[in-house]
PDB file of C-alpha atoms in Angstrom:
ATOM      1  CA  UNK A1228      98.972 182.440  26.438  1.00 44.00           C
ATOM      2  CA  UNK A1229     100.733 183.412  23.193  1.00 48.00           C
ATOM      3  CA  UNK A1230     100.774 180.680  20.328  1.00 50.00           C
ATOM      4  CA  UNK A1231     100.221 180.057  16.891  1.00 44.00           C
ATOM      5  CA  UNK A1232      98.172 177.401  15.053  1.00 45.00           C
ATOM      6  CA  UNK A1233      99.653 175.051  12.522  1.00 39.00           C
ATOM      7  CA  UNK A1234      98.592 174.526   9.075  1.00 41.00           C
ATOM      8  CA  UNK A1235      96.623 171.441   7.480  1.00 44.00           C
ATOM      9  CA  UNK A1236      98.968 168.635   6.557  1.00 41.00           C
ATOM     10  CA  UNK A1237      99.681 167.938   2.909  1.00 41.00           C
ATOM     11  CA  UNK A1238      97.855 166.225   0.148  1.00 50.00           C
ATOM     12  CA  UNK A1239      97.871 162.474   0.761  1.00 53.00           C
ATOM     13  CA  UNK A1240     100.332 160.130  -0.805  1.00 56.00           C
ATOM     14  CA  UNK A1241     102.596 163.090  -2.077  1.00 65.00           C
ATOM     15  CA  UNK A1242     105.693 161.694  -0.522  1.00 76.00           C
ATOM     16  CA  UNK A1243     106.138 165.195   1.211  1.00 80.00           C
ATOM     17  CA  UNK A1244     105.908 166.641   4.554  1.00 83.00           C
ATOM     18  CA  UNK A1245     106.021 169.849   6.516  1.00 88.00           C
ATOM     19  CA  UNK A1246     108.425 170.102   9.283  1.00 91.00           C
ATOM     20  CA  UNK A1247     108.870 172.957  12.028  1.00 94.00           C
ATOM     21  CA  UNK A1248     112.415 174.281  11.604  1.00 96.00           C
ATOM     22  CA  UNK A1249     113.660 175.320  15.125  1.00 96.00           C
ATOM     23  CA  UNK A1250     116.526 176.069  16.764  1.00 95.00           C
ATOM     24  CA  UNK A1251     118.674 175.163  19.842  1.00 96.00           C
ATOM     25  CA  UNK A1252     121.631 177.410  20.864  1.00 95.00           C
ATOM     26  CA  UNK A1253     124.650 175.711  22.573  1.00 94.00           C
ATOM     27  CA  UNK A1254     127.160 177.957  24.579  1.00 92.00           C
ATOM     28  CA  UNK A1255     130.843 176.800  23.400  1.00 91.00           C
ATOM     29  CA  UNK A1256     134.147 178.193  24.400  1.00 90.00           C
ATOM     30  CA  UNK A1257     134.522 179.661  20.683  1.00 90.00           C
ATOM     31  CA  UNK A1258     130.868 181.085  20.889  1.00 90.00           C
ATOM     32  CA  UNK A1259     127.201 180.144  20.575  1.00 90.00           C
ATOM     33  CA  UNK A1260     126.697 177.089  18.269  1.00 93.00           C
ATOM     34  CA  UNK A1261     123.238 176.673  16.309  1.00 95.00           C
ATOM     35  CA  UNK A1262     121.851 173.565  16.135  1.00 96.00           C
ATOM     36  CA  UNK A1263     119.273 173.432  13.186  1.00 97.00           C
ATOM     37  CA  UNK A1264     116.674 171.003  13.872  1.00 97.00           C
ATOM     38  CA  UNK A1265     113.041 169.904  12.569  1.00 95.00           C
ATOM     39  CA  UNK A1266     109.791 167.979  13.343  1.00 93.00           C
ATOM     40  CA  UNK A1267     106.809 166.825  11.468  1.00 88.00           C
ATOM     41  CA  UNK A1268     104.052 169.396  11.712  1.00 88.00           C
ATOM     42  CA  UNK A1269     101.760 166.549  11.988  1.00 83.00           C
ATOM     43  CA  UNK A1270     103.154 165.668  15.377  1.00 88.00           C
ATOM     44  CA  UNK A1271     102.594 169.264  16.901  1.00 91.00           C
ATOM     45  CA  UNK A1272      99.596 170.694  17.970  1.00 91.00           C
ATOM     46  CA  UNK A1273     100.783 174.346  18.711  1.00 93.00           C
ATOM     47  CA  UNK A1274     103.926 176.260  19.262  1.00 94.00           C
ATOM     48  CA  UNK A1275     103.701 178.560  22.515  1.00 94.00           C
ATOM     49  CA  UNK A1276     105.583 180.546  24.888  1.00 95.00           C
ATOM     50  CA  UNK A1277     107.247 178.301  27.910  1.00 94.00           C
ATOM     51  CA  UNK A1278     104.072 177.885  30.237  1.00 95.00           C
ATOM     52  CA  UNK A1279     104.356 177.718  34.093  1.00 95.00           C
ATOM     53  CA  UNK A1280     106.050 174.665  34.869  1.00 96.00           C
ATOM     54  CA  UNK A1281     105.536 172.656  38.337  1.00 96.00           C
ATOM     55  CA  UNK A1282     108.668 170.628  39.319  1.00 94.00           C
ATOM     56  CA  UNK A1283     107.556 166.811  40.077  1.00 92.00           C
ATOM     57  CA  UNK A1284     109.968 164.736  42.107  1.00 91.00           C
ATOM     58  CA  UNK A1285     111.521 161.416  40.948  1.00 90.00           C
ATOM     59  CA  UNK A1286     111.322 162.537  37.207  1.00 90.00           C
ATOM     60  CA  UNK A1287     114.286 162.169  34.361  1.00 92.00           C
ATOM     61  CA  UNK A1288     116.600 165.018  34.500  1.00 92.00           C
ATOM     62  CA  UNK A1289     115.432 166.102  30.916  1.00 95.00           C
ATOM     63  CA  UNK A1290     111.993 166.246  32.284  1.00 96.00           C
ATOM     64  CA  UNK A1291     111.486 169.990  33.625  1.00 94.00           C
ATOM     65  CA  UNK A1292     108.085 169.017  35.415  1.00 96.00           C
ATOM     66  CA  UNK A1293     104.617 169.318  34.222  1.00 96.00           C
ATOM     67  CA  UNK A1294     102.435 171.945  32.652  1.00 97.00           C
ATOM     68  CA  UNK A1295      98.533 172.365  31.789  1.00 96.00           C
ATOM     69  CA  UNK A1296      97.939 173.820  28.483  1.00 94.00           C
ATOM     70  CA  UNK A1297      94.420 174.240  27.533  1.00 90.00           C
ATOM     71  CA  UNK A1298      93.261 171.638  29.946  1.00 91.00           C
ATOM     72  CA  UNK A1299      95.761 169.123  29.019  1.00 92.00           C
ATOM     73  CA  UNK A1300      98.264 168.381  31.857  1.00 95.00           C
ATOM     74  CA  UNK A1301     101.662 166.970  30.186  1.00 96.00           C
ATOM     75  CA  UNK A1302     105.212 166.526  31.090  1.00 96.00           C
ATOM     76  CA  UNK A1303     107.740 168.990  29.698  1.00 97.00           C
ATOM     77  CA  UNK A1304     111.036 167.956  28.309  1.00 97.00           C
ATOM     78  CA  UNK A1305     114.044 170.105  28.111  1.00 95.00           C
ATOM     79  CA  UNK A1306     115.439 169.349  24.923  1.00 96.00           C
ATOM     80  CA  UNK A1307     118.881 170.896  25.866  1.00 95.00           C
ATOM     81  CA  UNK A1308     119.266 168.620  28.792  1.00 94.00           C
ATOM     82  CA  UNK A1309     118.317 165.656  26.578  1.00 95.00           C
ATOM     83  CA  UNK A1310     121.239 166.834  24.186  1.00 95.00           C
ATOM     84  CA  UNK A1311     123.594 167.499  26.936  1.00 93.00           C
ATOM     85  CA  UNK A1312     124.285 170.718  25.588  1.00 93.00           C
ATOM     86  CA  UNK A1313     124.944 173.889  27.843  1.00 91.00           C
ATOM     87  CA  UNK A1314     121.959 176.406  27.022  1.00 85.00           C
ATOM     88  CA  UNK A1315     122.062 179.993  27.297  1.00 77.00           C
ATOM     89  CA  UNK A1316     119.179 180.514  29.761  1.00 72.00           C
ATOM     90  CA  UNK A1317     117.944 183.616  28.210  1.00 76.00           C
ATOM     91  CA  UNK A1318     116.945 181.483  24.884  1.00 78.00           C
ATOM     92  CA  UNK A1319     114.547 179.184  26.592  1.00 77.00           C
ATOM     93  CA  UNK A1320     111.526 180.968  24.914  1.00 87.00           C
ATOM     94  CA  UNK A1321     109.235 178.500  23.321  1.00 94.00           C
ATOM     95  CA  UNK A1322     107.552 175.196  23.777  1.00 96.00           C
ATOM     96  CA  UNK A1323     106.328 172.783  21.139  1.00 96.00           C
ATOM     97  CA  UNK A1324     103.074 170.988  22.301  1.00 96.00           C
ATOM     98  CA  UNK A1325     103.131 167.466  20.762  1.00 92.00           C
ATOM     99  CA  UNK A1326     100.113 165.326  20.351  1.00 87.00           C
ATOM    100  CA  UNK A1327     100.970 161.921  19.336  1.00 82.00           C
ATOM    101  CA  UNK A1328     101.397 158.364  20.907  1.00 80.00           C
ATOM    102  CA  UNK A1329      98.058 158.720  22.489  1.00 82.00           C
ATOM    103  CA  UNK A1330      99.851 161.457  24.571  1.00 86.00           C
ATOM    104  CA  UNK A1331     100.353 165.299  25.104  1.00 92.00           C
ATOM    105  CA  UNK A1332     104.040 166.272  25.696  1.00 95.00           C
ATOM    106  CA  UNK A1333     105.676 169.660  26.033  1.00 97.00           C
ATOM    107  CA  UNK A1334     109.322 170.049  24.504  1.00 97.00           C
ATOM    108  CA  UNK A1335     111.077 173.401  25.460  1.00 96.00           C
ATOM    109  CA  UNK A1336     113.008 174.887  22.534  1.00 96.00           C
ATOM    110  CA  UNK A1337     114.975 178.160  21.906  1.00 95.00           C
ATOM    111  CA  UNK A1338     113.389 179.477  18.775  1.00 94.00           C
ATOM    112  CA  UNK A1339     110.892 178.273  16.171  1.00 92.00           C
ATOM    113  CA  UNK A1340     111.706 179.635  12.870  1.00 91.00           C
ATOM    114  CA  UNK A1341     109.210 178.687  10.143  1.00 90.00           C
ATOM    115  CA  UNK A1342     107.519 175.823   8.352  1.00 92.00           C
ATOM    116  CA  UNK A1343     109.155 174.155   5.510  1.00 92.00           C
ATOM    117  CA  UNK A1344     107.987 171.683   2.934  1.00 90.00           C
ATOM    118  CA  UNK A1345     110.504 169.043   1.962  1.00 90.00           C
ATOM    119  CA  UNK A1346     110.254 165.668   0.070  1.00 88.00           C
ATOM    120  CA  UNK A1347     110.928 162.490   1.959  1.00 84.00           C
ATOM    121  CA  UNK A1348     113.184 161.418  -0.769  1.00 84.00           C
ATOM    122  CA  UNK A1349     115.635 164.493   0.178  1.00 89.00           C
ATOM    123  CA  UNK A1350     116.017 163.243   3.614  1.00 89.00           C
ATOM    124  CA  UNK A1351     119.478 161.481   3.775  1.00 89.00           C
ATOM    125  CA  UNK A1352     120.882 159.019   6.369  1.00 87.00           C
ATOM    126  CA  UNK A1353     122.404 161.082   9.329  1.00 90.00           C
ATOM    127  CA  UNK A1354     126.194 161.121   9.568  1.00 91.00           C
ATOM    128  CA  UNK A1355     127.261 158.223  12.173  1.00 91.00           C
ATOM    129  CA  UNK A1356     129.210 160.714  14.526  1.00 93.00           C
ATOM    130  CA  UNK A1357     126.249 163.070  15.065  1.00 91.00           C
ATOM    131  CA  UNK A1358     123.705 160.118  15.080  1.00 91.00           C
ATOM    132  CA  UNK A1359     125.892 158.567  17.741  1.00 93.00           C
ATOM    133  CA  UNK A1360     126.096 161.835  19.533  1.00 92.00           C
ATOM    134  CA  UNK A1361     122.510 161.808  20.078  1.00 93.00           C
ATOM    135  CA  UNK A1362     122.050 158.228  20.851  1.00 92.00           C
ATOM    136  CA  UNK A1363     120.704 157.235  17.410  1.00 91.00           C
ATOM    137  CA  UNK A1364     117.787 159.513  17.782  1.00 93.00           C
ATOM    138  CA  UNK A1365     117.954 161.289  14.420  1.00 93.00           C
ATOM    139  CA  UNK A1366     115.595 160.249  11.542  1.00 88.00           C
ATOM    140  CA  UNK A1367     117.667 161.901   8.752  1.00 90.00           C
ATOM    141  CA  UNK A1368     119.170 165.075   7.724  1.00 94.00           C
ATOM    142  CA  UNK A1369     118.170 167.680   5.308  1.00 94.00           C
ATOM    143  CA  UNK A1370     120.755 170.302   3.301  1.00 93.00           C
ATOM    144  CA  UNK A1371     119.213 173.676   3.748  1.00 92.00           C
ATOM    145  CA  UNK A1372     120.295 177.152   2.594  1.00 90.00           C
ATOM    146  CA  UNK A1373     120.937 177.736   6.509  1.00 91.00           C
ATOM    147  CA  UNK A1374     123.212 174.554   7.160  1.00 93.00           C
ATOM    148  CA  UNK A1375     122.407 170.730   7.824  1.00 95.00           C
ATOM    149  CA  UNK A1376     119.064 170.329   9.559  1.00 96.00           C
ATOM    150  CA  UNK A1377     118.399 167.352  11.824  1.00 96.00           C
ATOM    151  CA  UNK A1378     115.106 165.877  12.087  1.00 94.00           C
ATOM    152  CA  UNK A1379     114.596 164.228  15.653  1.00 93.00           C
ATOM    153  CA  UNK A1380     113.205 160.884  16.802  1.00 91.00           C
ATOM    154  CA  UNK A1381     110.804 162.138  19.074  1.00 91.00           C
ATOM    155  CA  UNK A1382     109.459 158.348  19.722  1.00 88.00           C
ATOM    156  CA  UNK A1383     113.349 157.532  20.721  1.00 90.00           C
ATOM    157  CA  UNK A1384     113.494 160.463  22.908  1.00 93.00           C
ATOM    158  CA  UNK A1385     110.344 159.785  24.559  1.00 92.00           C
ATOM    159  CA  UNK A1386     111.667 155.952  25.175  1.00 90.00           C
ATOM    160  CA  UNK A1387     114.799 157.214  26.495  1.00 91.00           C
ATOM    161  CA  UNK A1388     112.930 159.140  29.101  1.00 92.00           C
ATOM    162  CA  UNK A1389     110.515 156.554  30.203  1.00 90.00           C
ATOM    163  CA  UNK A1390     107.571 158.416  28.654  1.00 90.00           C
ATOM    164  CA  UNK A1391     106.634 155.972  25.911  1.00 87.00           C
ATOM    165  CA  UNK A1392     103.832 153.456  26.786  1.00 85.00           C
ATOM    166  CA  UNK A1393     102.824 150.439  25.417  1.00 86.00           C
ATOM    167  CA  UNK A1394      99.232 149.419  25.911  1.00 86.00           C
ATOM    168  CA  UNK A1395      97.669 145.978  26.191  1.00 88.00           C
ATOM    169  CA  UNK A1396     100.843 144.095  26.631  1.00 83.00           C
ATOM    170  CA  UNK A1397      99.152 141.364  29.247  1.00 86.00           C
ATOM    171  CA  UNK A1398      96.318 140.771  26.779  1.00 88.00           C
ATOM    172  CA  UNK A1399      98.685 140.628  23.648  1.00 85.00           C
ATOM    173  CA  UNK A1400     100.468 137.887  25.682  1.00 82.00           C
ATOM    174  CA  UNK A1401      97.292 135.885  26.343  1.00 84.00           C
ATOM    175  CA  UNK A1402      96.438 136.322  22.577  1.00 83.00           C
ATOM    176  CA  UNK A1403      99.878 135.077  21.548  1.00 78.00           C
ATOM    177  CA  UNK A1404      99.350 131.746  23.298  1.00 77.00           C
ATOM    178  CA  UNK A1405      96.115 131.374  21.419  1.00 78.00           C
ATOM    179  CA  UNK A1406      97.218 132.552  17.867  1.00 67.00           C
ATOM    180  CA  UNK A1407      96.607 129.692  15.355  1.00 75.00           C
ATOM    181  CA  UNK A1408      97.265 131.779  12.235  1.00 87.00           C
ATOM    182  CA  UNK A1409     100.755 132.929  11.466  1.00 92.00           C
ATOM    183  CA  UNK A1410     102.061 135.287   8.902  1.00 95.00           C
ATOM    184  CA  UNK A1411     105.113 136.743   7.275  1.00 96.00           C
ATOM    185  CA  UNK A1412     104.783 140.390   7.868  1.00 97.00           C
ATOM    186  CA  UNK A1413     107.010 143.129   6.147  1.00 98.00           C
ATOM    187  CA  UNK A1414     107.152 145.892   8.419  1.00 98.00           C
ATOM    188  CA  UNK A1415     108.299 149.290   7.355  1.00 97.00           C
ATOM    189  CA  UNK A1416     109.602 151.370  10.089  1.00 94.00           C
ATOM    190  CA  UNK A1417     112.454 153.950  10.558  1.00 89.00           C
ATOM    191  CA  UNK A1418     112.486 154.272  14.099  1.00 87.00           C
ATOM    192  CA  UNK A1419     114.952 151.535  15.755  1.00 86.00           C
ATOM    193  CA  UNK A1420     112.729 151.477  18.781  1.00 89.00           C
ATOM    194  CA  UNK A1421     109.316 151.460  17.203  1.00 91.00           C
ATOM    195  CA  UNK A1422     110.777 148.529  14.865  1.00 93.00           C
ATOM    196  CA  UNK A1423     111.985 146.623  17.978  1.00 93.00           C
ATOM    197  CA  UNK A1424     108.717 147.088  19.714  1.00 93.00           C
ATOM    198  CA  UNK A1425     106.566 145.852  16.757  1.00 95.00           C
ATOM    199  CA  UNK A1426     108.755 142.797  15.753  1.00 96.00           C
ATOM    200  CA  UNK A1427     108.880 141.528  19.460  1.00 94.00           C
ATOM    201  CA  UNK A1428     104.977 141.707  19.758  1.00 94.00           C
ATOM    202  CA  UNK A1429     104.682 140.079  16.325  1.00 95.00           C
ATOM    203  CA  UNK A1430     107.121 137.319  16.885  1.00 94.00           C
ATOM    204  CA  UNK A1431     105.763 136.619  20.304  1.00 92.00           C
ATOM    205  CA  UNK A1432     102.683 135.640  18.583  1.00 92.00           C
ATOM    206  CA  UNK A1433     104.508 133.240  16.215  1.00 93.00           C
ATOM    207  CA  UNK A1434     104.516 135.849  12.997  1.00 95.00           C
ATOM    208  CA  UNK A1435     107.586 136.200  10.839  1.00 96.00           C
ATOM    209  CA  UNK A1436     108.751 139.543  10.507  1.00 97.00           C
ATOM    210  CA  UNK A1437     110.763 141.423   7.424  1.00 98.00           C
ATOM    211  CA  UNK A1438     111.955 144.566   8.740  1.00 97.00           C
ATOM    212  CA  UNK A1439     112.736 147.495   6.471  1.00 97.00           C
ATOM    213  CA  UNK A1440     113.990 150.835   7.679  1.00 92.00           C
ATOM    214  CA  UNK A1441     111.954 152.871   5.260  1.00 91.00           C
ATOM    215  CA  UNK A1442     109.173 152.861   2.740  1.00 93.00           C
ATOM    216  CA  UNK A1443     111.692 152.840  -0.372  1.00 94.00           C
ATOM    217  CA  UNK A1444     113.373 149.546   1.049  1.00 96.00           C
ATOM    218  CA  UNK A1445     109.977 148.032   1.804  1.00 97.00           C
ATOM    219  CA  UNK A1446     108.771 148.850  -1.640  1.00 97.00           C
ATOM    220  CA  UNK A1447     112.002 147.225  -3.168  1.00 97.00           C
ATOM    221  CA  UNK A1448     111.548 144.090  -1.168  1.00 97.00           C
ATOM    222  CA  UNK A1449     107.905 143.706  -2.334  1.00 97.00           C
ATOM    223  CA  UNK A1450     108.868 144.035  -5.962  1.00 97.00           C
ATOM    224  CA  UNK A1451     111.775 141.563  -5.185  1.00 97.00           C
ATOM    225  CA  UNK A1452     108.938 139.235  -3.897  1.00 97.00           C
ATOM    226  CA  UNK A1453     106.633 139.857  -6.630  1.00 96.00           C
ATOM    227  CA  UNK A1454     109.296 138.944  -9.453  1.00 96.00           C
ATOM    228  CA  UNK A1455     110.097 135.863  -7.843  1.00 96.00           C
ATOM    229  CA  UNK A1456     106.165 134.961  -7.711  1.00 96.00           C
ATOM    230  CA  UNK A1457     105.841 135.594 -11.053  1.00 95.00           C
ATOM    231  CA  UNK A1458     109.077 133.486 -11.974  1.00 96.00           C
ATOM    232  CA  UNK A1459     107.738 130.630 -10.030  1.00 96.00           C
ATOM    233  CA  UNK A1460     104.124 131.118 -11.159  1.00 96.00           C
ATOM    234  CA  UNK A1461     102.968 131.829  -7.500  1.00 94.00           C
ATOM    235  CA  UNK A1462     101.223 134.649  -5.810  1.00 94.00           C
ATOM    236  CA  UNK A1463     103.012 137.224  -3.721  1.00 95.00           C
ATOM    237  CA  UNK A1464     100.949 136.252  -0.794  1.00 95.00           C
ATOM    238  CA  UNK A1465     102.725 132.871  -0.711  1.00 95.00           C
ATOM    239  CA  UNK A1466     105.710 134.853   0.550  1.00 96.00           C
ATOM    240  CA  UNK A1467     104.270 137.824   2.248  1.00 97.00           C
ATOM    241  CA  UNK A1468     100.775 138.069   3.630  1.00 96.00           C
ATOM    242  CA  UNK A1469     100.671 141.529   5.349  1.00 97.00           C
ATOM    243  CA  UNK A1470     102.285 144.888   5.103  1.00 98.00           C
ATOM    244  CA  UNK A1471     102.750 146.888   8.453  1.00 96.00           C
ATOM    245  CA  UNK A1472     103.961 150.643   7.619  1.00 97.00           C
ATOM    246  CA  UNK A1473     104.873 153.758   9.730  1.00 93.00           C
ATOM    247  CA  UNK A1474     103.670 156.939   7.992  1.00 90.00           C
ATOM    248  CA  UNK A1475     106.632 159.167   8.569  1.00 86.00           C
ATOM    249  CA  UNK A1476     109.939 157.821   6.879  1.00 86.00           C
ATOM    250  CA  UNK A1477     112.688 158.898   5.026  1.00 84.00           C
ATOM    251  CA  UNK A1478     113.001 158.286   1.234  1.00 86.00           C
ATOM    252  CA  UNK A1479     109.436 157.129   0.998  1.00 91.00           C
ATOM    253  CA  UNK A1480     106.422 157.541   3.330  1.00 90.00           C
ATOM    254  CA  UNK A1481     103.964 155.278   4.395  1.00 93.00           C
ATOM    255  CA  UNK A1482     101.146 156.740   2.656  1.00 92.00           C
ATOM    256  CA  UNK A1483     103.016 156.824  -0.609  1.00 93.00           C
ATOM    257  CA  UNK A1484     103.770 152.976  -0.013  1.00 96.00           C
ATOM    258  CA  UNK A1485     100.360 152.210   0.411  1.00 96.00           C
ATOM    259  CA  UNK A1486      99.256 154.061  -2.577  1.00 95.00           C
ATOM    260  CA  UNK A1487     101.786 152.425  -4.548  1.00 96.00           C
ATOM    261  CA  UNK A1488     100.619 148.946  -3.515  1.00 97.00           C
ATOM    262  CA  UNK A1489      97.080 149.336  -3.880  1.00 96.00           C
ATOM    263  CA  UNK A1490      97.673 150.585  -7.415  1.00 95.00           C
ATOM    264  CA  UNK A1491     100.215 148.204  -8.621  1.00 95.00           C
ATOM    265  CA  UNK A1492      99.045 144.935 -10.535  1.00 93.00           C
ATOM    266  CA  UNK A1493     100.131 141.873  -8.545  1.00 92.00           C
ATOM    267  CA  UNK A1494     100.378 143.768  -5.284  1.00 95.00           C
ATOM    268  CA  UNK A1495      96.854 145.694  -4.939  1.00 94.00           C
ATOM    269  CA  UNK A1496      95.433 142.875  -2.783  1.00 94.00           C
ATOM    270  CA  UNK A1497      98.069 142.949  -0.318  1.00 96.00           C
ATOM    271  CA  UNK A1498      96.554 143.913   3.017  1.00 97.00           C
ATOM    272  CA  UNK A1499      98.345 146.944   4.520  1.00 98.00           C
ATOM    273  CA  UNK A1500      98.102 148.392   8.207  1.00 97.00           C
ATOM    274  CA  UNK A1501      99.105 151.879   8.931  1.00 96.00           C
ATOM    275  CA  UNK A1502     100.692 152.002  12.116  1.00 93.00           C
ATOM    276  CA  UNK A1503     101.725 155.440  13.348  1.00 87.00           C
ATOM    277  CA  UNK A1504     102.216 157.979  16.121  1.00 84.00           C
ATOM    278  CA  UNK A1505      99.644 160.391  14.506  1.00 78.00           C
ATOM    279  CA  UNK A1506      96.299 159.963  16.447  1.00 74.00           C
ATOM    280  CA  UNK A1507      94.183 162.567  14.797  1.00 73.00           C
ATOM    281  CA  UNK A1508      91.072 161.604  12.427  1.00 80.00           C
ATOM    282  CA  UNK A1509      92.666 163.694   9.608  1.00 79.00           C
ATOM    283  CA  UNK A1510      95.746 161.329   9.059  1.00 81.00           C
ATOM    284  CA  UNK A1511      93.400 158.157   9.683  1.00 88.00           C
ATOM    285  CA  UNK A1512      91.198 159.252   6.948  1.00 89.00           C
ATOM    286  CA  UNK A1513      94.187 159.810   4.627  1.00 88.00           C
ATOM    287  CA  UNK A1514      95.323 156.608   5.186  1.00 91.00           C
ATOM    288  CA  UNK A1515      92.257 154.913   4.249  1.00 92.00           C
ATOM    289  CA  UNK A1516      91.712 157.206   1.128  1.00 92.00           C
ATOM    290  CA  UNK A1517      94.788 155.503  -0.217  1.00 93.00           C
ATOM    291  CA  UNK A1518      93.635 152.125   0.469  1.00 95.00           C
ATOM    292  CA  UNK A1519      94.961 151.081   3.909  1.00 96.00           C
ATOM    293  CA  UNK A1520      93.054 148.089   5.327  1.00 96.00           C
ATOM    294  CA  UNK A1521      93.425 149.173   9.237  1.00 96.00           C
ATOM    295  CA  UNK A1522      94.573 152.357  10.925  1.00 95.00           C
ATOM    296  CA  UNK A1523      96.667 151.643  14.257  1.00 94.00           C
ATOM    297  CA  UNK A1524      97.886 154.330  16.489  1.00 90.00           C
ATOM    298  CA  UNK A1525     101.289 153.405  18.274  1.00 89.00           C
ATOM    299  CA  UNK A1526     101.614 151.273  20.518  1.00 89.00           C
ATOM    300  CA  UNK A1527      98.824 149.188  21.315  1.00 91.00           C
ATOM    301  CA  UNK A1528     100.001 145.240  21.361  1.00 93.00           C
ATOM    302  CA  UNK A1529      96.545 143.892  21.858  1.00 93.00           C
ATOM    303  CA  UNK A1530      95.285 145.932  18.997  1.00 94.00           C
ATOM    304  CA  UNK A1531      98.133 144.928  17.105  1.00 94.00           C
ATOM    305  CA  UNK A1532      97.680 141.307  17.152  1.00 94.00           C
ATOM    306  CA  UNK A1533      93.729 141.715  16.662  1.00 93.00           C
ATOM    307  CA  UNK A1534      94.130 143.717  13.596  1.00 94.00           C
ATOM    308  CA  UNK A1535      96.855 141.153  12.160  1.00 94.00           C
ATOM    309  CA  UNK A1536      94.560 138.225  12.609  1.00 91.00           C
ATOM    310  CA  UNK A1537      91.791 140.231  11.303  1.00 92.00           C
ATOM    311  CA  UNK A1538      93.563 141.834   8.123  1.00 92.00           C
ATOM    312  CA  UNK A1539      96.133 138.990   7.287  1.00 85.00           C
ATOM    313  CA  UNK A1540      93.948 136.702   5.764  1.00 76.00           C
ATOM    314  CA  UNK A1541      92.307 139.149   3.299  1.00 73.00           C
ATOM    315  CA  UNK A1542      92.859 139.086  -0.388  1.00 61.00           C
TER     316      UNK A1542
END
């Protein structure tokens, strides 16, 4: 099976990421249009030629079937069908083998070009028209020499296809009934789907959520609370007791946010839980190395409430 391995992820807290720059081609009346797309390398185990796919009944239209890759059986998503574009069949050559959210998923793409290093600060909000075309599933856009590159929200895409799993919901509901300590939790999360899941779980247990769309906004909000606390001669923990942050976010990633919190006077005792799709040990160690108090792989509702209860009272 032809494939190529991917490089190690970047230095911790550098606010940079490496993305796979890939292509989808759309047949239009005026010719073939080239979509320039990207996804974080940390989500992808390998890029390979499209393997044998077995059709399975009662699957969403955009799911081609299942495939076995190196002993892992996984659903295979046809990205062109999800995008609702007419694809040149001969272009259907590659599959991105994803490993995130505790799952393995294959995604058929037309071409995989190269790996690019970019700064989260260079990722801009997508134009409303394009984001609406893809159901709000674009994390951000990056200007490149080749044109505008769209970074896709694969959490949202899996949710659209019914492939996103939330674990421990029943146990979390029982825990919520017994929850005695309630915290104000500042949540930094760019995915609207993930933000809603996290907010619903936390609020069901009586916690208050302050939701921020990226790490930069979360950092600004924390500093606003810190300034208010200093003016009123209080501790910032009187306003916010816990930070819950994703890793992959435009403007400022979660590792950079965590490092800044843990290096800043007045904030360094703020507990931080890193909550991410990235389930590998390397990312966990990177989060702990910048001072995270806990590491949680999305989406485990029971473990989420357990960690909030354990970590929220620290400091």
